Amino acid sequence: MEEIVLETQNLTVYYNGRPAIEGISLRIPRRRITAIIGPSGCGKSTLLRCFNRMNDLIPSARVTGRVLFEGVDLYGPDVDVVEVRRRIGMVFQKPNPFPKSIYENVAFGPRIQGIRDRRRLDEIVERCLRAAALWDEVKDKLHQNALTLSGGQQQRLCIARALATEPEVLLMDEPASALDPIATMKIEDLMRELAREYTIVIVTHNMQQAARVSDYTAFMLAGEDRVGRLIEFGPTQQIFTRPRDRRTEDYITGRFG
Amino acid sequence: MGLMSRSAAGIYAARLQRGMATRWREWGELAIQGLLLFAAMVSVFTTLGIVAVLVIEAVPFFQQVSLIEFLTDPQWTPLFAQKHFGILPLVAGTFLTSAVALALAMPVGLLSAIYLSEYAPARVRAILKPALEVLAGIPTVVYGYFALLFVTPLLKRVIPDLETFNALSAGLTMGIMIIPLISSLSEDALYAVPGSLREAAYALGATRLEVALRVVIPAALSGIVASFILAASRAIGETMIVAIAAGQRPILTLDPRRAIETMTAYIVQVSLGDTPHGTLEFRTIFAVGLVLFLLTLVFNLIALRIIERYREVYR
Ligand SMILES: Nc1ncnc2c1ncn2[C@@H]1O[C@H](COP(=O)(O)OP(=O)(O)O)[C@@H](O)[C@H]1O
Ligand SMILES: [Mg+2]
């Protein structure tokens, strides 16, 4: 039996009063890669952004239902959003390093937590860059601007930056969709590596990618009413070989989406 | 068959020939192009003309007054019997009022830009931004009297030995006038910082203040600095406020409580006075004007360079 880290209960998100996703109940197991797949616009990003309360930044968004992180409701009254985001990191679709040095990008999280000691920062930067499989490529140019890196390197830098706050969960929203196949492969290898220590939730509309990297898969779909719902959740192998729902089968065999 | 195709070819050939309507259209386009070019050239030639006049009139001045005296003599008394032609007092006056203005406008302008771009709800921003820009549309003569009749009496209550004409009051009022320039340009620079960078910082657990101070401002820094430099150039060139409220006494001082004279105020004084044209006294304004022109030109060029560099950041 898997240990559950994150759980949504009857989660609904509204934008401007209109539901975008509705009634999502999902359990994310620890130290596994869970993929959220589904056609564009079905609410994958919306769901993912509930796990670190990034939806708070969208004034028109409203969330009902519960999101439990290790049993605590993230939307509860006494929850510190800053602490939530520190413990549940996020990597975005388009690499978005700060226009600062490689070093300062990774040191950003620790610095805002108040770590000033240079030796400790050096240690964190090296450890996270190694964990993101980027250290060997950048160790001689740590103080160069991060925007001089290639797209794939920038994305791995963003992963290193997220690791530096010592999160337990990494949320990834189509982290390879802006990258070429080789850079994509590196990110996927890296994810497998990271899954030994971290829980990873990845949104992807690339089914092969979900099949290649994930342990569990959640399939979402928006119906005629354009409201996204969870259609099926299970071990990736089962979803891809013996889907229980007709719509899942249609999607993974490419009949729509 | 052969006949058919030849006549068909004839029709197509005829279509390729330019008809009268096409010719007219081409002429029209040429005329419009010429008009636009002319409009663009008007401002270029005007600028060149101004520079030419400044230089032509300044040359005879520098034939009579050495550049060394002009730049190092601590007194400026061309309108007196005992004539001295040291521009330092006027430069000090301009520096003093500009420094006071910038000391007020830079922090206030930047803070309001940060508020507008990072904190204000969309609705507040939509009202406040144009409202601030209206401040920039108030005629400077109004600011001048505001300084003399309102700000100075107010300041006198706090600073008893403030002179009626003084650099402080003119400088502060000029600062108020410049705030919208800084806040508007800085806000543009802050607002242009991609939302993806803000998201990245929030996702790392940054607070709103940390996002503003550690991500948005550094990313927009060159735009902000450019707005400061343009503001400085505006302050140096500002005329009405200092002419009305700062005084006409060219003394070499950095005490903002005293009456001083700026380069611009001096030019106004001579232009409106009874100094006969063609005399050395009158030509002083062209020498001063040239210095003023070069100063603002340098500042604007620096600002342009910085803005250009800043444009490249997110490519
Ligand atoms: N900020 C927003 N404001 C209003 N509607 C939004 C916003 N973000 C997403 N939506 C809507 O919510 C639905 C789900 O979007 P999203 O979660 O981005 O889907 P996905 O990631 O699966 O492509 C879409 O219909 C989209 O138009
Ligand atoms: Mg998405």
Coordinates of C-alpha atoms and ligand atoms in Angstrom, one line a residue:
Chain A
M1 CA 0.0 0.0 0.0
E2 CA 1.4 3.4 -1.1
E3 CA 1.8 6.2 1.4
I4 CA -0.3 9.2 0.3
V5 CA 1.3 12.7 0.4
L6 CA -1.2 14.8 -1.3
E7 CA -4.9 14.3 -1.6
T8 CA -7.7 16.3 -3.1
Q9 CA -11.3 15.9 -1.9
N10 CA -14.1 17.1 -4.1
L11 CA -11.9 19.9 -5.4
T12 CA -13.6 22.5 -7.6
V13 CA -12.0 25.6 -9.1
Y14 CA -13.9 28.5 -10.5
Y15 CA -12.6 31.3 -12.7
N16 CA -15.0 34.3 -12.7
G17 CA -17.6 32.1 -11.0
R18 CA -17.5 29.5 -13.8
P19 CA -16.1 26.0 -12.8
A20 CA -13.0 25.0 -14.7
I21 CA -12.5 21.7 -12.9
E22 CA -15.1 20.1 -10.7
G23 CA -15.3 17.4 -8.1
I24 CA -11.7 16.2 -8.3
S25 CA -10.8 13.5 -5.8
L26 CA -7.2 12.2 -6.2
R27 CA -4.5 10.7 -4.1
I28 CA -0.8 11.2 -4.9
P29 CA 1.6 8.6 -3.5
R30 CA 4.9 9.5 -2.0
R31 CA 8.1 9.1 -4.0
R32 CA 6.3 8.2 -7.1
I33 CA 5.8 10.1 -10.3
T34 CA 2.1 10.8 -11.0
A35 CA 1.2 12.1 -14.5
I36 CA -1.8 14.2 -15.2
I37 CA -2.8 13.8 -18.8
G38 CA -5.7 15.0 -20.9
P39 CA -6.4 17.3 -23.8
S40 CA -5.5 20.9 -23.8
G41 CA -7.9 23.1 -21.7
C42 CA -9.2 20.2 -19.5
G43 CA -7.8 21.9 -16.4
K44 CA -4.6 20.0 -15.8
S45 CA -2.6 23.2 -14.9
T46 CA -5.5 24.4 -12.8
L47 CA -5.4 21.3 -10.8
L48 CA -1.7 21.3 -10.4
R49 CA -1.7 24.9 -9.2
C50 CA -4.0 24.0 -6.4
F51 CA -1.2 21.9 -4.8
N52 CA 1.0 24.9 -4.1
R53 CA -1.8 27.5 -4.0
M54 CA -0.5 29.3 -7.1
N55 CA -4.2 29.9 -7.9
D56 CA -4.2 32.5 -5.1
L57 CA -2.3 34.8 -7.5
I58 CA -5.3 34.8 -9.9
P59 CA -7.8 37.2 -8.5
S60 CA -10.7 35.6 -10.4
A61 CA -10.0 32.1 -9.2
R62 CA -11.9 30.5 -6.3
V63 CA -11.3 27.1 -4.8
T64 CA -13.7 24.8 -3.0
G65 CA -13.2 21.3 -1.5
R66 CA -10.0 20.2 0.2
V67 CA -6.4 19.7 -0.7
L68 CA -4.6 17.7 2.0
F69 CA -0.8 17.7 2.3
E70 CA 0.3 15.1 4.8
G71 CA -3.2 15.4 6.3
V72 CA -3.3 19.2 6.6
D73 CA -5.8 21.1 4.5
L74 CA -3.7 23.6 2.4
Y75 CA -6.6 25.9 2.1
G76 CA -7.3 25.8 5.9
P77 CA -7.4 29.0 7.9
D78 CA -4.0 28.9 9.6
V79 CA -1.9 27.8 6.6
D80 CA 1.2 29.8 5.7
V81 CA 1.3 30.0 1.9
V82 CA 5.0 30.8 1.9
E83 CA 5.7 27.6 3.8
V84 CA 3.4 25.6 1.5
R85 CA 5.3 26.8 -1.6
R86 CA 8.6 26.1 0.0
R87 CA 7.7 22.5 0.7
I88 CA 5.9 22.0 -2.6
G89 CA 8.1 23.3 -5.4
M90 CA 7.0 24.0 -9.0
V91 CA 8.7 23.9 -12.4
F92 CA 6.9 25.7 -15.2
Q93 CA 6.2 25.0 -18.9
K94 CA 8.6 27.6 -20.2
P95 CA 12.0 27.7 -18.5
N96 CA 11.9 30.9 -16.4
P97 CA 15.3 31.5 -14.8
F98 CA 15.7 34.9 -13.2
P99 CA 18.0 37.2 -15.3
K100 CA 20.7 36.7 -12.6
S101 CA 23.7 34.4 -12.4
I102 CA 23.3 30.7 -12.3
Y103 CA 24.5 30.7 -8.7
E104 CA 22.0 33.4 -7.7
N105 CA 19.1 31.5 -9.3
V106 CA 19.7 28.5 -7.1
A107 CA 20.5 30.6 -4.1
F108 CA 17.3 32.6 -4.4
G109 CA 15.1 30.3 -2.3
P110 CA 17.7 29.8 0.5
R111 CA 18.4 33.5 0.6
I112 CA 14.8 34.5 1.1
Q113 CA 14.7 32.0 3.9
G114 CA 17.4 34.0 5.5
I115 CA 20.5 31.9 4.8
R116 CA 23.4 34.3 4.4
D117 CA 26.4 32.1 5.2
R118 CA 28.4 31.9 1.9
R119 CA 29.8 28.4 2.6
R120 CA 26.4 27.1 3.3
L121 CA 25.0 28.7 0.1
D122 CA 27.9 27.3 -1.9
E123 CA 27.1 23.9 -0.6
I124 CA 23.4 24.2 -1.4
V125 CA 24.1 25.5 -4.9
E126 CA 26.4 22.6 -5.7
R127 CA 24.2 19.9 -4.2
C128 CA 21.1 21.1 -6.1
L129 CA 22.9 21.6 -9.4
R130 CA 24.3 18.1 -9.0
A131 CA 20.8 16.8 -8.2
A132 CA 19.5 18.5 -11.3
A133 CA 22.3 16.9 -13.4
L134 CA 23.6 20.3 -14.4
W135 CA 26.7 20.7 -12.2
D136 CA 29.3 19.4 -14.7
E137 CA 28.0 21.7 -17.4
V138 CA 28.0 24.9 -15.3
K139 CA 30.5 24.5 -12.5
D140 CA 33.0 26.7 -14.3
K141 CA 30.6 29.5 -15.0
L142 CA 28.4 29.8 -11.9
H143 CA 28.5 33.6 -12.1
Q144 CA 27.5 33.8 -15.7
N145 CA 23.9 35.0 -16.5
A146 CA 21.5 32.1 -16.5
L147 CA 19.9 33.3 -19.8
T148 CA 23.1 32.3 -21.6
L149 CA 22.2 28.7 -21.0
S150 CA 20.4 26.6 -23.6
G151 CA 16.6 25.9 -23.1
G152 CA 17.2 22.4 -21.6
Q153 CA 19.9 23.7 -19.3
Q154 CA 17.6 26.5 -18.2
Q155 CA 14.9 24.1 -17.3
R156 CA 17.3 21.9 -15.3
L157 CA 18.4 25.1 -13.6
C158 CA 14.8 25.8 -12.7
I159 CA 14.6 22.3 -11.2
A160 CA 17.8 22.9 -9.2
R161 CA 16.3 26.2 -8.1
A162 CA 13.2 24.5 -6.9
L163 CA 15.2 21.8 -5.1
A164 CA 17.1 24.4 -3.1
T165 CA 14.1 25.1 -0.8
E166 CA 14.2 21.4 0.1
P167 CA 10.7 20.6 -1.0
E168 CA 9.1 17.2 -0.5
V169 CA 7.0 17.5 -3.7
L170 CA 7.9 18.8 -7.1
L171 CA 5.0 20.0 -9.4
M172 CA 6.0 20.1 -13.1
D173 CA 3.7 21.7 -15.6
E174 CA 4.7 20.3 -19.1
P175 CA 8.3 20.8 -18.1
A176 CA 9.7 19.5 -21.5
S177 CA 7.1 20.9 -23.9
A178 CA 9.4 23.8 -24.9
L179 CA 12.5 21.6 -25.3
D180 CA 14.0 19.5 -28.1
P181 CA 13.9 15.6 -27.9
I182 CA 17.4 15.3 -26.4
A183 CA 16.8 17.9 -23.7
T184 CA 13.5 16.2 -23.1
M185 CA 15.2 12.9 -22.6
K186 CA 17.6 14.4 -20.1
I187 CA 14.7 15.9 -18.1
E188 CA 12.9 12.6 -18.1
D189 CA 16.0 10.7 -16.9
L190 CA 16.4 13.4 -14.2
M191 CA 12.8 12.9 -13.1
R192 CA 13.3 9.2 -12.6
E193 CA 16.4 10.0 -10.6
L194 CA 14.6 12.6 -8.5
A195 CA 11.7 10.2 -7.8
R196 CA 13.9 8.3 -5.3
E197 CA 13.7 11.2 -3.0
Y198 CA 10.8 13.4 -4.1
T199 CA 7.2 13.0 -5.0
I200 CA 6.7 14.3 -8.5
V201 CA 3.4 15.4 -10.1
I202 CA 3.8 16.1 -13.8
V203 CA 1.3 17.5 -16.2
T204 CA 1.9 16.5 -19.8
H205 CA -0.2 16.3 -22.9
N206 CA 2.4 13.9 -24.3
M207 CA 1.1 10.4 -23.7
Q208 CA 4.4 8.7 -24.6
Q209 CA 6.1 10.8 -21.9
A210 CA 3.5 9.9 -19.3
A211 CA 3.9 6.2 -20.2
R212 CA 7.7 6.5 -20.2
V213 CA 8.2 8.2 -16.8
S214 CA 5.2 7.9 -14.6
D215 CA 4.1 5.3 -12.0
Y216 CA 0.6 6.6 -11.8
T217 CA -1.6 8.4 -14.3
A218 CA -4.6 10.5 -13.9
F219 CA -6.7 11.2 -17.0
M220 CA -8.8 14.3 -17.1
L221 CA -11.3 15.4 -19.7
A222 CA -13.6 18.4 -20.2
G223 CA -17.1 17.4 -21.3
E224 CA -19.6 19.3 -23.5
D225 CA -19.9 21.8 -20.6
R226 CA -16.1 22.6 -20.8
V227 CA -15.7 21.6 -17.1
G228 CA -12.7 19.4 -16.5
R229 CA -13.3 16.2 -14.5
L230 CA -11.1 13.3 -13.4
I231 CA -12.1 10.4 -15.6
E232 CA -9.7 7.7 -14.4
F233 CA -6.8 7.3 -12.0
G234 CA -4.5 4.2 -11.6
P235 CA -1.1 2.7 -12.1
T236 CA 0.3 3.9 -15.4
Q237 CA 0.5 0.5 -16.9
Q238 CA -3.1 -0.3 -16.2
I239 CA -4.3 3.1 -17.6
F240 CA -2.3 2.5 -20.8
T241 CA -3.1 -1.2 -21.3
R242 CA -6.4 -1.9 -19.6
P243 CA -8.3 1.4 -19.2
R244 CA -11.6 1.0 -17.4
D245 CA -13.2 4.0 -19.0
R246 CA -14.1 4.1 -22.7
R247 CA -13.0 7.8 -22.9
T248 CA -9.6 6.9 -21.5
E249 CA -9.1 4.3 -24.1
D250 CA -10.3 6.7 -26.8
Y251 CA -7.8 9.2 -25.7
I252 CA -4.7 7.0 -25.3
T253 CA -5.4 5.4 -28.6
G254 CA -5.5 8.8 -30.2
R255 CA -9.2 8.8 -31.1
F256 CA -9.5 12.4 -29.8
G257 CA -7.6 15.2 -28.2
Chain B
M1 CA -6.2 27.9 -81.5
G2 CA -3.1 29.9 -82.2
L3 CA -5.2 33.0 -82.6
M4 CA -6.9 32.4 -79.4
S5 CA -3.8 32.1 -77.4
R6 CA -2.2 35.1 -79.0
S7 CA -5.1 37.4 -78.1
A8 CA -5.2 35.9 -74.6
A9 CA -1.5 36.8 -74.2
G10 CA -2.4 40.3 -75.5
I11 CA -4.9 40.7 -72.7
Y12 CA -2.5 39.6 -70.1
A13 CA 0.2 41.9 -71.5
A14 CA -2.2 44.8 -71.4
R15 CA -2.9 44.1 -67.7
L16 CA 0.8 44.3 -67.0
Q17 CA 1.1 47.8 -68.5
R18 CA 0.5 50.6 -66.0
G19 CA -2.8 52.4 -66.5
M20 CA -3.4 56.0 -65.7
A21 CA -5.0 55.1 -62.3
T22 CA -1.9 53.2 -61.3
R23 CA 0.3 56.1 -62.3
W24 CA -1.8 58.5 -60.2
R25 CA -1.6 56.0 -57.2
E26 CA 2.2 55.9 -57.6
W27 CA 2.4 59.7 -57.6
G28 CA 0.2 59.8 -54.6
E29 CA 2.3 57.4 -52.7
L30 CA 5.5 59.3 -53.6
A31 CA 3.9 62.6 -52.5
I32 CA 2.8 61.1 -49.1
Q33 CA 6.3 59.7 -48.6
G34 CA 7.8 63.1 -49.4
L35 CA 5.4 64.8 -46.9
L36 CA 6.3 62.3 -44.1
L37 CA 10.0 62.7 -44.8
F38 CA 9.6 66.5 -44.7
A39 CA 7.7 66.3 -41.4
A40 CA 10.5 64.1 -40.0
M41 CA 13.2 66.5 -41.3
V42 CA 11.6 69.6 -39.8
S43 CA 12.5 68.6 -36.3
V44 CA 16.0 67.4 -37.3
F45 CA 16.7 70.6 -39.1
T46 CA 15.3 72.7 -36.2
T47 CA 17.6 70.9 -33.8
L48 CA 20.6 71.4 -36.1
G49 CA 19.6 75.1 -36.5
I50 CA 19.5 75.6 -32.8
V51 CA 22.9 74.0 -32.3
A52 CA 24.3 76.1 -35.2
V53 CA 22.9 79.4 -33.6
L54 CA 24.3 78.4 -30.2
V55 CA 27.7 77.7 -31.7
I56 CA 27.9 80.7 -34.0
E57 CA 26.9 83.1 -31.3
A58 CA 29.1 81.4 -28.7
V59 CA 32.3 81.6 -30.9
P60 CA 32.7 85.4 -30.6
F61 CA 32.0 85.1 -26.9
F62 CA 34.9 82.7 -26.4
Q63 CA 37.1 84.9 -28.5
Q64 CA 36.7 87.5 -25.8
V65 CA 36.5 85.3 -22.7
S66 CA 38.9 82.4 -22.3
L67 CA 37.5 79.0 -21.8
I68 CA 39.6 78.7 -18.7
E69 CA 38.0 81.7 -17.1
F70 CA 34.6 80.6 -18.2
L71 CA 35.0 77.2 -16.5
T72 CA 37.0 78.2 -13.4
D73 CA 36.2 81.7 -12.3
P74 CA 34.0 81.5 -9.2
Q75 CA 32.0 84.7 -10.1
W76 CA 29.3 85.3 -12.7
T77 CA 28.7 89.1 -13.0
P78 CA 28.4 89.9 -16.8
L79 CA 25.7 92.5 -16.1
F80 CA 27.8 94.5 -13.6
A81 CA 30.6 97.0 -14.1
Q82 CA 33.1 94.6 -12.6
K83 CA 32.6 91.7 -15.1
H84 CA 33.3 88.1 -14.3
F85 CA 32.4 85.3 -16.6
G86 CA 32.7 82.2 -14.5
I87 CA 29.8 79.8 -15.1
L88 CA 30.3 77.9 -11.9
P89 CA 27.7 79.7 -9.8
L90 CA 25.1 79.1 -12.5
V91 CA 26.1 75.4 -12.7
A92 CA 26.0 75.2 -8.9
G93 CA 22.5 76.7 -8.9
T94 CA 21.3 74.3 -11.5
F95 CA 22.9 71.4 -9.7
L96 CA 21.4 72.5 -6.4
T97 CA 17.7 72.8 -7.6
S98 CA 18.1 69.6 -9.6
A99 CA 19.6 67.6 -6.7
V100 CA 16.7 68.7 -4.4
A101 CA 14.2 67.8 -7.1
L102 CA 15.7 64.4 -7.7
A103 CA 16.1 63.7 -4.0
L104 CA 12.3 64.0 -3.8
A105 CA 11.2 62.6 -7.1
M106 CA 13.4 59.5 -7.4
P107 CA 12.2 57.7 -4.2
V108 CA 8.6 58.9 -4.5
G109 CA 8.4 58.2 -8.2
L110 CA 9.9 54.8 -7.8
L111 CA 7.7 53.9 -4.9
S112 CA 4.6 54.9 -6.7
A113 CA 5.7 52.9 -9.7
I114 CA 6.2 49.8 -7.5
Y115 CA 2.8 50.4 -5.9
L116 CA 1.1 50.8 -9.3
S117 CA 2.8 47.8 -11.0
E118 CA 3.1 45.3 -8.1
Y119 CA 0.4 46.2 -5.5
A120 CA -2.4 48.2 -7.0
P121 CA -5.5 46.2 -8.1
A122 CA -6.2 46.6 -11.8
R123 CA -9.1 49.1 -11.0
V124 CA -6.9 51.4 -8.8
R125 CA -4.1 51.3 -11.4
A126 CA -6.5 52.3 -14.2
I127 CA -7.5 55.4 -12.3
L128 CA -4.2 56.3 -10.6
K129 CA -1.9 56.0 -13.6
P130 CA -3.6 58.6 -15.8
A131 CA -4.2 60.8 -12.7
L132 CA -0.5 60.9 -12.1
E133 CA 0.2 61.7 -15.7
V134 CA -2.1 64.7 -15.5
L135 CA 0.3 66.1 -13.0
A136 CA 2.8 66.2 -15.9
G137 CA 0.4 68.3 -18.0
I138 CA 0.2 71.2 -15.6
P139 CA 2.0 74.3 -17.1
T140 CA 5.2 74.8 -15.3
V141 CA 4.4 78.5 -14.7
V142 CA 1.6 77.3 -12.4
Y143 CA 4.2 75.2 -10.5
G144 CA 6.4 78.3 -10.3
Y145 CA 3.8 80.3 -8.5
F146 CA 2.8 77.3 -6.4
A147 CA 6.4 77.2 -5.2
L148 CA 6.7 80.9 -4.5
L149 CA 3.3 81.5 -2.9
F150 CA 2.6 78.2 -1.2
V151 CA 5.6 76.0 -0.7
T152 CA 8.0 78.8 0.4
P153 CA 5.7 80.2 3.1
L154 CA 5.0 76.7 4.3
L155 CA 8.7 75.9 4.5
K156 CA 9.4 79.2 6.2
R157 CA 7.5 78.0 9.2
V158 CA 9.9 75.1 9.6
I159 CA 13.0 76.8 8.4
P160 CA 12.9 80.4 9.7
D161 CA 16.1 81.7 7.9
L162 CA 14.8 80.5 4.5
E163 CA 15.1 83.3 1.9
T164 CA 12.0 84.3 0.0
F165 CA 13.6 83.1 -3.2
N166 CA 15.4 79.9 -2.5
A167 CA 16.7 76.7 -4.2
L168 CA 14.9 74.4 -1.7
S169 CA 11.3 75.4 -2.5
A170 CA 11.9 75.6 -6.3
G171 CA 13.7 72.2 -6.2
L172 CA 10.9 70.5 -4.2
T173 CA 8.2 71.8 -6.5
M174 CA 10.2 70.7 -9.5
G175 CA 10.5 67.3 -7.8
I176 CA 6.7 67.1 -7.6
M177 CA 6.5 68.0 -11.3
I178 CA 9.0 65.3 -12.2
I179 CA 7.4 62.5 -10.1
P180 CA 5.0 61.4 -12.9
L181 CA 7.8 61.2 -15.4
I182 CA 9.7 58.8 -13.1
S183 CA 6.8 56.8 -12.0
S184 CA 5.4 56.5 -15.4
L185 CA 8.6 55.4 -17.1
S186 CA 9.6 53.2 -14.2
E187 CA 6.2 51.6 -14.1
D188 CA 6.5 50.7 -17.7
A189 CA 9.8 49.1 -17.0
L190 CA 8.5 47.2 -14.0
Y191 CA 5.3 46.1 -15.8
A192 CA 7.4 44.8 -18.7
V193 CA 9.1 42.3 -16.5
P194 CA 7.5 38.9 -17.6
G195 CA 4.9 37.5 -15.2
S196 CA 6.7 34.2 -15.5
L197 CA 9.5 35.6 -13.3
R198 CA 7.1 36.7 -10.7
E199 CA 5.4 33.2 -10.7
A200 CA 8.9 31.6 -10.4
A201 CA 9.6 33.7 -7.3
Y202 CA 6.2 33.1 -5.7
A203 CA 6.6 29.4 -6.3
L204 CA 9.8 29.5 -4.3
G205 CA 8.0 31.0 -1.3
A206 CA 8.7 34.6 -1.9
T207 CA 6.4 37.2 -0.4
R208 CA 5.0 40.1 -2.5
L209 CA 7.7 42.5 -1.2
E210 CA 10.5 40.0 -1.9
V211 CA 9.2 39.5 -5.4
A212 CA 9.2 43.2 -6.0
L213 CA 12.6 43.9 -4.4
R214 CA 14.6 40.8 -5.4
V215 CA 13.1 40.0 -8.8
V216 CA 11.1 42.7 -10.5
I217 CA 13.2 45.8 -9.6
P218 CA 16.6 44.1 -10.5
A219 CA 15.1 42.9 -13.8
A220 CA 13.8 46.4 -14.5
L221 CA 16.8 48.2 -13.2
S222 CA 18.1 49.7 -16.4
G223 CA 14.7 51.0 -17.3
I224 CA 14.4 52.6 -13.8
V225 CA 17.9 54.2 -14.1
A226 CA 17.0 55.5 -17.5
S227 CA 13.9 57.2 -16.1
F228 CA 16.1 58.8 -13.4
I229 CA 18.5 60.1 -16.0
L230 CA 15.7 61.5 -18.2
A231 CA 14.3 63.1 -15.0
A232 CA 17.7 64.6 -14.3
S233 CA 17.9 66.0 -17.8
R234 CA 14.4 67.4 -17.3
A235 CA 15.4 69.1 -14.0
I236 CA 18.5 70.6 -15.5
G237 CA 16.5 72.1 -18.3
E238 CA 13.5 73.3 -16.3
T239 CA 13.1 77.0 -16.5
M240 CA 9.9 78.5 -15.3
I241 CA 9.8 77.2 -11.7
V242 CA 13.4 78.2 -11.0
A243 CA 13.1 81.5 -12.7
I244 CA 10.0 82.4 -10.5
A245 CA 10.9 80.8 -7.2
A246 CA 14.7 80.2 -6.9
G247 CA 15.9 83.8 -7.5
Q248 CA 18.3 85.6 -9.8
R249 CA 21.4 85.8 -7.6
P250 CA 24.3 83.8 -9.1
I251 CA 26.3 83.0 -6.0
L252 CA 28.5 79.9 -5.7
T253 CA 26.8 78.1 -2.9
L254 CA 25.3 74.7 -2.1
D255 CA 23.0 76.0 0.6
P256 CA 19.5 75.3 -0.6
R257 CA 18.0 77.9 1.8
R258 CA 19.5 80.7 -0.2
A259 CA 18.5 82.5 -3.4
I260 CA 20.6 81.3 -6.3
E261 CA 20.4 81.5 -10.1
T262 CA 20.3 78.6 -12.5
M263 CA 21.6 78.5 -16.0
T264 CA 18.0 78.5 -17.4
A265 CA 16.9 81.4 -15.1
Y266 CA 19.9 83.5 -16.2
I267 CA 19.0 83.0 -19.9
V268 CA 15.4 84.1 -19.2
Q269 CA 16.7 87.1 -17.2
V270 CA 18.9 88.3 -20.1
S271 CA 16.4 87.4 -22.9
L272 CA 13.7 89.5 -21.2
G273 CA 15.9 92.2 -20.0
D274 CA 17.3 95.3 -21.8
T275 CA 20.7 94.0 -22.6
P276 CA 21.5 95.2 -26.1
H277 CA 21.8 92.4 -28.8
G278 CA 25.2 91.7 -30.2
T279 CA 27.1 92.8 -27.1
L280 CA 29.3 90.5 -25.1
E281 CA 26.8 90.6 -22.2
F282 CA 24.1 89.4 -24.5
R283 CA 26.3 86.6 -26.0
T284 CA 26.7 85.1 -22.6
I285 CA 23.3 83.4 -22.9
F286 CA 24.6 81.5 -25.9
A287 CA 27.6 80.3 -24.1
V288 CA 25.4 79.3 -21.2
G289 CA 22.8 77.8 -23.6
L290 CA 25.6 75.7 -25.2
V291 CA 26.6 74.3 -21.8
L292 CA 23.0 73.5 -21.0
F293 CA 22.5 71.9 -24.3
L294 CA 25.6 69.7 -24.0
L295 CA 24.7 68.7 -20.4
T296 CA 21.1 67.6 -21.3
L297 CA 22.4 65.9 -24.5
V298 CA 24.9 63.8 -22.5
F299 CA 22.2 62.8 -20.0
N300 CA 19.8 61.9 -22.8
L301 CA 22.4 59.9 -24.6
I302 CA 23.2 58.0 -21.5
A303 CA 19.6 57.2 -20.9
L304 CA 19.1 56.1 -24.5
R305 CA 22.1 53.7 -24.2
I306 CA 20.7 52.2 -21.0
I307 CA 17.3 51.8 -22.4
E308 CA 18.7 50.1 -25.5
R309 CA 20.6 47.6 -23.4
Y310 CA 17.6 47.0 -21.2
R311 CA 15.5 46.1 -24.3
E312 CA 17.8 43.1 -25.0
V313 CA 17.4 41.4 -21.7
Y314 CA 14.5 39.2 -22.5
R315 CA 15.2 38.3 -26.1
Ligands
LIG1 N1 -6.6 32.7 -15.3 C1 -7.6 32.2 -15.9 N2 -8.8 32.9 -16.0 C2 -9.9 32.4 -16.5 N3 -10.0 31.2 -17.1 C3 -8.9 30.4 -17.0 C4 -7.6 30.9 -16.4 N4 -6.7 29.9 -16.5 C5 -7.3 28.9 -17.1 N5 -8.6 29.2 -17.4 C6 -9.6 28.3 -18.1 O1 -9.7 27.1 -17.4 C7 -9.7 26.0 -18.2 C8 -8.6 25.0 -17.9 O2 -7.3 25.6 -18.2 P1 -5.9 24.9 -17.8 O3 -6.0 24.5 -16.4 O4 -4.9 25.9 -18.2 O5 -6.0 23.7 -18.8 P2 -4.8 22.7 -19.3 O6 -3.6 23.0 -18.5 O7 -5.3 21.3 -19.2 O8 -4.6 23.1 -20.7 C9 -9.6 26.5 -19.6 O9 -10.9 26.6 -20.2 C10 -9.1 27.9 -19.5 O10 -9.6 28.7 -20.5
MG2 MG -1.7 23.8 -19.0

